C-alpha cells in the first residue's frame, strides 16, 4: 500500500534528483558528491521496485528503459527545420548584412546579432507537451524526420521534464546532439581494443549512436545536447528576441551553450568570431564556425526565407584546415553521367577532427595546373562538410620516385572508351548504362526521395542488384519478385514484401518527379517542374524542338541540347516505354493559360495528411490558380487541406480557427 508519507517522499526524491541532474549536466555546477547522488538514486529505485505503479515516463530511473526497436517511424516537425547559408569571409558576412539592410530599409544602422558556436553534431527536435518530453526526432529533410525518442531519453543533458513557470502547453525545442571529444576518444579506444572499425569523427559517432535501434547502446555513448532555439504555438507568450528565448529555455532546464552572446554590428560579430576561433581547440566539443542570427524576432519575420534557408541567419565558417600527407595513388571514379573524377588515395591524416584517406583532384586540368604526382607529399584541405581536396604538392620535398598521373583511355569499370568532350575539363565514359558504375548511380538517383521515392532501396541494395545482374535498367525494378529479393544479403521476407510495396506505390507519381528521376543531364528539380508546367504530356515534351525549349524561362542552349539529346536516344526511349508499360502514371495538369485563371491569387494554404492525389500534384494545381502553398500554419493561413492521418498542423489549424478543407472542398476549390 502506498501511504501519503511514501508518496510525498517519492515525489520529493524525483524533484531532488532532477535538480542535481540539472546542476551536473546543464549548469556544470554539482553541489553534492557522486556517492551522495548514487544513494538518492538507489533510494528512488527501491521505492519503484516495491511500488511499480508509481513509475512515470519522466522518472529519472526511466532514461534507459525501452526495448530495442525494429525500425524508426517518421514524424513531421511543427514547422520546418531549415538549413543555413554559409559565409567564408568577412566580405561575405558584410554582404549578408547589406542584403538584410536592403530589405529592412537602409536607415537601420547597427543590428543586434546573436552569435553561437556551430556544432559539428546532429540537429534534433524535442517535443514537450505539458512540460513532459514526449518525442525526439532527427532533422531529416527539414519537414519529416525519424522518431528517435527512446534514444533521446538516454542523453543526461536532455531533461525528461521541464521545470519552472509559464511553460507553454506545447513546445518544440531545437538543438544539436554531439559527442564530446573525451567521449569520442574513449569510444575509439574501445573500438580499437575490440578490433572493430573506429569512427572517423565525432559527428559520425554521434549520428551512429542516435540511430541505434537499441537505446541501451546509445546510452553508453555519452552524448550531450545544446539547444539553439524553440518553436511554440502562436497563442503562447514568448520572448521578443532570440537571445531572451534562449535564456527562457535555460530557466526551464534546457542546456544552452555558455559561448552564446549578443553583439551589436558586424564589426563586433567579426571580433566574436575571431575570439571563438582562438578558443576552438580548447573547447570540449567540435565546432566548425559560428551561427550569426538577427536577434529580433519581428525583424526575422520581416526578412523571411529564401528556398530552404532563412535570410536572417548565416553560418560563418572557420577557415579550411590543412594538413600534410603522402599521395599514394590515384583512382578514377565513374559518376551517374559517366564523368570520371580523379580521387587521391592518401596516407590517412586527421584534418579538423576527421580522418582523411581520400581527396578529390577535380579533373586532369587541375592535376596539370597543380603539377601533382603520385608519391608526392601534398597539402590536404578540409572546410566544414566540403569534400577534402588536394591543395598543392610540397615541391621542396619531392623525391625521385614520383610518377605522373595519366588519364585513362578505357573506363576502369566497364572498359568502354573514355573521351574528353570539346570545351569541357571532364573525361567521360562512353559506356552509358552499359557501364555498371553509371547504372548504379543512375538507379540511386531514380529511387531517391525527391525522384520516384522508393523507400527501402538503399545504396548497398542497388549495388547488389546491379552487380549480381538481377536488374539491368530502372525499368527492371518494376519486375522484381520476392524470391529474387530474398536471395540478396540481409533481405528477409518482411523486408522484401515492404520493398515490393514501396516499388508498387511509386508508380503513382507526378510528371515533374518522373522527369527528374530520368536523370537528364542539366535537368534538376526546378527545370523538371518547369517542363511539367509547360508541356501537357510526355509525348509533347519528347517531340519538342530546341526552339520550343528555348522559349521557356531559364532554359538555355546547353539545357535544351541535353533534353533533346536524351529523348532522341533510342535506349532512353526504350526505358521510358518500359517504365510506362510497368504502370507508372501521373495526372496531367494543364499549364497556366492566362491571368484570369488565377482565382486563388493572394491565398495561402497548408497541406497535411494522406490524400487521394500526390501532394506535389495538389500543390501545383493550387499554385496554378495563384495560391501559395506553405509548410507551417499561422493566423494568416486561408485554409488547411486535410487528408487521412493528419499531423500537428491539423490541430494547430483547429486551435487558430482556420478553415479545414477535406477532399470534397478541395475539388470544389480547384473547380472555381
PDB file of N, CA and C in Angstrom, residues 330-332 339-343 360-372 404-409 418-420 424-428:
ATOM      1  N   UNK A 330      46.206   7.192 -57.380  1.00  0.00           N
ATOM      2  CA  UNK A 330      45.040   7.905 -57.882  1.00  0.00           C
ATOM      3  C   UNK A 330      44.100   6.918 -58.568  1.00  0.00           C
ATOM      4  N   UNK A 331      42.845   6.924 -58.162  1.00  0.00           N
ATOM      5  CA  UNK A 331      41.799   6.133 -58.813  1.00  0.00           C
ATOM      6  C   UNK A 331      40.866   7.076 -59.560  1.00  0.00           C
ATOM      7  N   UNK A 332      40.144   6.529 -60.535  1.00  0.00           N
ATOM      8  CA  UNK A 332      39.167   7.332 -61.266  1.00  0.00           C
ATOM      9  C   UNK A 332      37.780   6.755 -61.005  1.00  0.00           C
ATOM     10  N   UNK A 339      30.975  10.876 -65.948  1.00  0.00           N
ATOM     11  CA  UNK A 339      32.155  11.693 -65.677  1.00  0.00           C
ATOM     12  C   UNK A 339      33.140  10.938 -64.794  1.00  0.00           C
ATOM     13  N   UNK A 340      34.419  10.944 -65.206  1.00  0.00           N
ATOM     14  CA  UNK A 340      35.472  10.307 -64.419  1.00  0.00           C
ATOM     15  C   UNK A 340      36.127  11.359 -63.520  1.00  0.00           C
ATOM     16  N   UNK A 341      36.103  11.118 -62.229  1.00  0.00           N
ATOM     17  CA  UNK A 341      36.706  12.048 -61.274  1.00  0.00           C
ATOM     18  C   UNK A 341      37.942  11.414 -60.650  1.00  0.00           C
ATOM     19  N   UNK A 342      39.118  12.071 -60.764  1.00  0.00           N
ATOM     20  CA  UNK A 342      40.319  11.527 -60.130  1.00  0.00           C
ATOM     21  C   UNK A 342      40.264  11.707 -58.612  1.00  0.00           C
ATOM     22  N   UNK A 343      40.489  10.619 -57.887  1.00  0.00           N
ATOM     23  CA  UNK A 343      40.454  10.632 -56.425  1.00  0.00           C
ATOM     24  C   UNK A 343      41.817  10.201 -55.888  1.00  0.00           C
ATOM     25  N   UNK A 360      39.574  14.717 -53.388  1.00  0.00           N
ATOM     26  CA  UNK A 360      39.340  14.941 -54.809  1.00  0.00           C
ATOM     27  C   UNK A 360      40.503  15.709 -55.451  1.00  0.00           C
ATOM     28  N   UNK A 361      40.758  15.358 -56.710  1.00  0.00           N
ATOM     29  CA  UNK A 361      41.720  16.105 -57.529  1.00  0.00           C
ATOM     30  C   UNK A 361      40.994  16.835 -58.656  1.00  0.00           C
ATOM     31  N   UNK A 362      39.668  16.792 -58.630  1.00  0.00           N
ATOM     32  CA  UNK A 362      38.777  17.519 -59.547  1.00  0.00           C
ATOM     33  C   UNK A 362      38.808  16.986 -60.981  1.00  0.00           C
ATOM     34  N   UNK A 363      39.864  17.300 -61.732  1.00  0.00           N
ATOM     35  CA  UNK A 363      39.955  16.850 -63.130  1.00  0.00           C
ATOM     36  C   UNK A 363      41.414  16.925 -63.594  1.00  0.00           C
ATOM     37  N   UNK A 364      41.664  16.456 -64.815  1.00  0.00           N
ATOM     38  CA  UNK A 364      43.052  16.403 -65.316  1.00  0.00           C
ATOM     39  C   UNK A 364      43.648  17.797 -65.483  1.00  0.00           C
ATOM     40  N   UNK A 365      42.823  18.784 -65.808  1.00  0.00           N
ATOM     41  CA  UNK A 365      43.340  20.156 -65.928  1.00  0.00           C
ATOM     42  C   UNK A 365      43.895  20.642 -64.591  1.00  0.00           C
ATOM     43  N   UNK A 366      43.171  20.352 -63.492  1.00  0.00           N
ATOM     44  CA  UNK A 366      43.626  20.753 -62.163  1.00  0.00           C
ATOM     45  C   UNK A 366      44.908  20.023 -61.778  1.00  0.00           C
ATOM     46  N   UNK A 367      44.988  18.749 -62.132  1.00  0.00           N
ATOM     47  CA  UNK A 367      46.199  17.969 -61.839  1.00  0.00           C
ATOM     48  C   UNK A 367      47.399  18.579 -62.547  1.00  0.00           C
ATOM     49  N   UNK A 368      47.204  18.958 -63.818  1.00  0.00           N
ATOM     50  CA  UNK A 368      48.295  19.565 -64.589  1.00  0.00           C
ATOM     51  C   UNK A 368      48.658  20.937 -64.030  1.00  0.00           C
ATOM     52  N   UNK A 369      47.626  21.717 -63.673  1.00  0.00           N
ATOM     53  CA  UNK A 369      47.883  23.077 -63.159  1.00  0.00           C
ATOM     54  C   UNK A 369      48.664  23.046 -61.849  1.00  0.00           C
ATOM     55  N   UNK A 370      48.300  22.087 -60.972  1.00  0.00           N
ATOM     56  CA  UNK A 370      48.961  21.988 -59.669  1.00  0.00           C
ATOM     57  C   UNK A 370      50.255  21.183 -59.731  1.00  0.00           C
ATOM     58  N   UNK A 371      50.461  20.452 -60.839  1.00  0.00           N
ATOM     59  CA  UNK A 371      51.629  19.575 -61.002  1.00  0.00           C
ATOM     60  C   UNK A 371      51.715  18.578 -59.842  1.00  0.00           C
ATOM     61  N   UNK A 372      50.599  17.880 -59.596  1.00  0.00           N
ATOM     62  CA  UNK A 372      50.563  16.863 -58.540  1.00  0.00           C
ATOM     63  C   UNK A 372      50.978  15.523 -59.125  1.00  0.00           C
ATOM     64  N   UNK A 404      54.005  10.592 -62.841  1.00  0.00           N
ATOM     65  CA  UNK A 404      52.943  11.431 -63.403  1.00  0.00           C
ATOM     66  C   UNK A 404      51.607  10.685 -63.349  1.00  0.00           C
ATOM     67  N   UNK A 405      50.537  11.453 -63.168  1.00  0.00           N
ATOM     68  CA  UNK A 405      49.185  10.891 -63.155  1.00  0.00           C
ATOM     69  C   UNK A 405      48.661  10.925 -64.591  1.00  0.00           C
ATOM     70  N   UNK A 406      48.326   9.750 -65.127  1.00  0.00           N
ATOM     71  CA  UNK A 406      47.886   9.660 -66.525  1.00  0.00           C
ATOM     72  C   UNK A 406      46.373   9.434 -66.603  1.00  0.00           C
ATOM     73  N   UNK A 407      45.759  10.092 -67.566  1.00  0.00           N
ATOM     74  CA  UNK A 407      44.317   9.918 -67.780  1.00  0.00           C
ATOM     75  C   UNK A 407      44.055   8.560 -68.418  1.00  0.00           C
ATOM     76  N   UNK A 408      43.069   7.823 -67.955  1.00  0.00           N
ATOM     77  CA  UNK A 408      42.771   6.527 -68.552  1.00  0.00           C
ATOM     78  C   UNK A 408      42.133   6.695 -69.941  1.00  0.00           C
ATOM     79  N   UNK A 409      42.424   5.744 -70.819  1.00  0.00           N
ATOM     80  CA  UNK A 409      41.786   5.751 -72.142  1.00  0.00           C
ATOM     81  C   UNK A 409      40.579   4.812 -72.170  1.00  0.00           C
ATOM     82  N   UNK A 418      37.041   6.124 -73.209  1.00  0.00           N
ATOM     83  CA  UNK A 418      36.951   7.363 -72.434  1.00  0.00           C
ATOM     84  C   UNK A 418      37.279   8.521 -73.357  1.00  0.00           C
ATOM     85  N   UNK A 419      36.405   9.529 -73.398  1.00  0.00           N
ATOM     86  CA  UNK A 419      36.622  10.677 -74.272  1.00  0.00           C
ATOM     87  C   UNK A 419      36.614  11.955 -73.451  1.00  0.00           C
ATOM     88  N   UNK A 420      37.152  12.974 -74.043  1.00  0.00           N
ATOM     89  CA  UNK A 420      37.092  14.307 -73.443  1.00  0.00           C
ATOM     90  C   UNK A 420      36.286  15.198 -74.372  1.00  0.00           C
ATOM     91  N   UNK A 424      35.071  21.000 -72.462  1.00  0.00           N
ATOM     92  CA  UNK A 424      34.860  20.572 -71.081  1.00  0.00           C
ATOM     93  C   UNK A 424      36.174  20.052 -70.496  1.00  0.00           C
ATOM     94  N   UNK A 425      36.306  20.178 -69.173  1.00  0.00           N
ATOM     95  CA  UNK A 425      37.509  19.681 -68.500  1.00  0.00           C
ATOM     96  C   UNK A 425      37.387  18.195 -68.162  1.00  0.00           C
ATOM     97  N   UNK A 426      36.140  17.702 -68.123  1.00  0.00           N
ATOM     98  CA  UNK A 426      35.895  16.349 -67.621  1.00  0.00           C
ATOM     99  C   UNK A 426      36.145  15.282 -68.675  1.00  0.00           C
ATOM    100  N   UNK A 427      36.602  14.113 -68.201  1.00  0.00           N
ATOM    101  CA  UNK A 427      36.657  12.902 -69.010  1.00  0.00           C
ATOM    102  C   UNK A 427      35.323  12.191 -68.849  1.00  0.00           C
ATOM    103  N   UNK A 428      34.895  11.482 -69.913  1.00  0.00           N
ATOM    104  CA  UNK A 428      33.592  10.832 -69.822  1.00  0.00           C
ATOM    105  C   UNK A 428      33.634   9.430 -70.426  1.00  0.00           C
TER     106      UNK A 428
END
